[in-house]
PDB file of C-alpha atoms in Angstrom:
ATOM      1  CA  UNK A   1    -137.942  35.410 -83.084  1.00 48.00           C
ATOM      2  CA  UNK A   2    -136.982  37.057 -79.756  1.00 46.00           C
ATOM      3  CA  UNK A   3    -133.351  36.257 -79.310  1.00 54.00           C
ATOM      4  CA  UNK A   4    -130.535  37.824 -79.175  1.00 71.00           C
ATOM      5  CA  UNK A   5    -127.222  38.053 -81.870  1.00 78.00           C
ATOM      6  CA  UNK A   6    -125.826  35.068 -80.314  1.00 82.00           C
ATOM      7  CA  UNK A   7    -127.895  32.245 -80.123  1.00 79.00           C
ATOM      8  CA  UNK A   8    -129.377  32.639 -77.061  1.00 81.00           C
ATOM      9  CA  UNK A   9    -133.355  33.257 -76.626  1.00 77.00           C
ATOM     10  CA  UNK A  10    -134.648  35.374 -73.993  1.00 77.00           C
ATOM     11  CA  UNK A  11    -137.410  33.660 -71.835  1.00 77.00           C
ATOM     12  CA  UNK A  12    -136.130  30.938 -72.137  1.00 80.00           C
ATOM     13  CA  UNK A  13    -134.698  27.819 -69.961  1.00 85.00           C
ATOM     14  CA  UNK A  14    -131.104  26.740 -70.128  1.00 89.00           C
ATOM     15  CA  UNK A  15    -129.326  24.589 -67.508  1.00 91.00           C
ATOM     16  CA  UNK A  16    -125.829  25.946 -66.022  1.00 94.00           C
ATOM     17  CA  UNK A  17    -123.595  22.888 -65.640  1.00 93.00           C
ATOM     18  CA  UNK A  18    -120.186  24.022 -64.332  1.00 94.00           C
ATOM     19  CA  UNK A  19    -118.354  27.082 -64.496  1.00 97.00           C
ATOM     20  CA  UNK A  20    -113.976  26.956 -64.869  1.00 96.00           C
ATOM     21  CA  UNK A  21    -111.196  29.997 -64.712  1.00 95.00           C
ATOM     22  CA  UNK A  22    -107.949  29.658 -66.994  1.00 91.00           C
ATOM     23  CA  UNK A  23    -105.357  30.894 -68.774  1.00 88.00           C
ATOM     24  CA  UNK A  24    -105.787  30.926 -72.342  1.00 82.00           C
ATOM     25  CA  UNK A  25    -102.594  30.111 -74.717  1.00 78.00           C
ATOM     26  CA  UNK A  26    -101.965  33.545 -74.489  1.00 85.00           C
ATOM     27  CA  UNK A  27    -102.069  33.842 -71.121  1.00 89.00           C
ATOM     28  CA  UNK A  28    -105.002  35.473 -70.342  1.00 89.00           C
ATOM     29  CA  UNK A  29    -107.245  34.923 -67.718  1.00 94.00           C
ATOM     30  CA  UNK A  30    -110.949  33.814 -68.904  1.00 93.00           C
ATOM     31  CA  UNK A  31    -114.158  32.026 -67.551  1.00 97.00           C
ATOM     32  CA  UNK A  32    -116.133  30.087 -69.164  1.00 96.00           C
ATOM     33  CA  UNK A  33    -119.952  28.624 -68.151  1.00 96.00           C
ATOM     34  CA  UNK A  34    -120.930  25.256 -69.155  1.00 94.00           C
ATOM     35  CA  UNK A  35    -124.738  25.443 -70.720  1.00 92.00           C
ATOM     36  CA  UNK A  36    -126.799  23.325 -72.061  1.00 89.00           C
ATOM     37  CA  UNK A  37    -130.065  24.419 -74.401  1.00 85.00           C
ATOM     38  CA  UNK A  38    -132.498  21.770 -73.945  1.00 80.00           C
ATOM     39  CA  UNK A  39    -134.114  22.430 -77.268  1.00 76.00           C
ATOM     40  CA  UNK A  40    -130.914  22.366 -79.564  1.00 69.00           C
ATOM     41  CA  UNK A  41    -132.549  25.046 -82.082  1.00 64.00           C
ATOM     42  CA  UNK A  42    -130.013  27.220 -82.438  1.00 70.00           C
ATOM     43  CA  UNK A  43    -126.468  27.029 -81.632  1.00 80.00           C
ATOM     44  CA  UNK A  44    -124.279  29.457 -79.498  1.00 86.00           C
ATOM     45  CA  UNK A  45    -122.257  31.893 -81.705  1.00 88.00           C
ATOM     46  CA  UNK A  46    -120.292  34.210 -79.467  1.00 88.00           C
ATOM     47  CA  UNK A  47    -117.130  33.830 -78.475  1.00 90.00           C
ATOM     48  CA  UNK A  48    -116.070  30.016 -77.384  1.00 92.00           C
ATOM     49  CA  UNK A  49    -118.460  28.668 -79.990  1.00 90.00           C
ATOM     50  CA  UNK A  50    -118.677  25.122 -81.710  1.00 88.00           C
ATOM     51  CA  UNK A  51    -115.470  25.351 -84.081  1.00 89.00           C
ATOM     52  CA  UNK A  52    -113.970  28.800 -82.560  1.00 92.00           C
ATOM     53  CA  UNK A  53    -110.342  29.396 -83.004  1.00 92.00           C
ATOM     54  CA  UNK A  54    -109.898  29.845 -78.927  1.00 91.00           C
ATOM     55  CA  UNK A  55    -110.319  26.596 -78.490  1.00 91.00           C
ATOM     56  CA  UNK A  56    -106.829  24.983 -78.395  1.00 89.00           C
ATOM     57  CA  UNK A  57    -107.098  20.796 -78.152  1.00 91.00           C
ATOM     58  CA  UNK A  58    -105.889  20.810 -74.530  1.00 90.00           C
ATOM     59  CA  UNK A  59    -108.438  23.307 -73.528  1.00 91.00           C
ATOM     60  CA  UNK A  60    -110.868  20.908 -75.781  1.00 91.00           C
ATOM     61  CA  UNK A  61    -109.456  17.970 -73.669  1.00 92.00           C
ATOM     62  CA  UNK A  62    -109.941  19.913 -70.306  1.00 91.00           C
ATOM     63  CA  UNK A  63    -113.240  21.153 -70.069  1.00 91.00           C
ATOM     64  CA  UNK A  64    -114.245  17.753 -72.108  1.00 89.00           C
ATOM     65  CA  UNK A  65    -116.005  19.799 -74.996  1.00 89.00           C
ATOM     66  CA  UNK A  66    -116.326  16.908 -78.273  1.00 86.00           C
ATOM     67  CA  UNK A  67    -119.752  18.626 -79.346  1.00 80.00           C
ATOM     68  CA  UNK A  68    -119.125  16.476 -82.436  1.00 77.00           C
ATOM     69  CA  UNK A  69    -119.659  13.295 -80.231  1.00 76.00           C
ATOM     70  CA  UNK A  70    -121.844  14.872 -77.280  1.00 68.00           C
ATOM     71  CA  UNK A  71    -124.115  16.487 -79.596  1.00 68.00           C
ATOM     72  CA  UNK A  72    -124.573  20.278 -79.834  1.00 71.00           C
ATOM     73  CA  UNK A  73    -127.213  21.244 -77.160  1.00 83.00           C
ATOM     74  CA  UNK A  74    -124.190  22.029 -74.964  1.00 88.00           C
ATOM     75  CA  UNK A  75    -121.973  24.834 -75.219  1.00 91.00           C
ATOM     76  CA  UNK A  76    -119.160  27.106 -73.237  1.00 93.00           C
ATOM     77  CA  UNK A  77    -119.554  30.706 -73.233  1.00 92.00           C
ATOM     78  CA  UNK A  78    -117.602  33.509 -71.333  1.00 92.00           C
ATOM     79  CA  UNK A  79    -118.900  35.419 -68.559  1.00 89.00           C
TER      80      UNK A  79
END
C-alpha cells in the first residue's frame, strides 16, 4: 500500500468541503479542513480523528461532525 501513517493515500482523490478557524477548549487557535474519502477504505488517524479526545461536544455540534450517523468517509483534519 502507498499511503502514508495517517490514513491518507497518496495519488489519490479526496474532496475538500469547508475549511473553519477556532479556539480549542484550551484556547488555542486551530484549523481544521473538512474531507471526504470517496472510497471509505481507511479512516483518518491523525489528530481530529473519529473518537479523538479534541473533540469537545460543542465543537462536535459546530462543525456538525456525527460520523456515527453520517458515515465515516468524512473526516476533519488540521492544516
Amino acid at each position: 500500500k502507498d499511503y502514508l501513517d495517517k490514513g491518507l493515500y497518496c495519488s489519490h482523490s479526496y474532496a475538500v468541503l469547508s475549511a473553519k478557524a477556532f479556539a480549542d477548549k484550551t484556547g488555542t487557535q486551530r484549523q481544521l479542513v473538512h474531507v471526504r474519502n470517496p472510497w471509505i477504505n481507511e479512516q483518518w488517524t491523525g489528530q481530529f480523528k473519529y473518537g479523538s479526545t479534541l473533540w469537545s461536544e460543542e465543537l462536535r455540534k459546530e462543525l456538525k461532525f456525527y460520523p456515527e450517523e453520517n458515515g465515516h468517509g468524512q473526516f476533519w483534519m488540521p492544516f
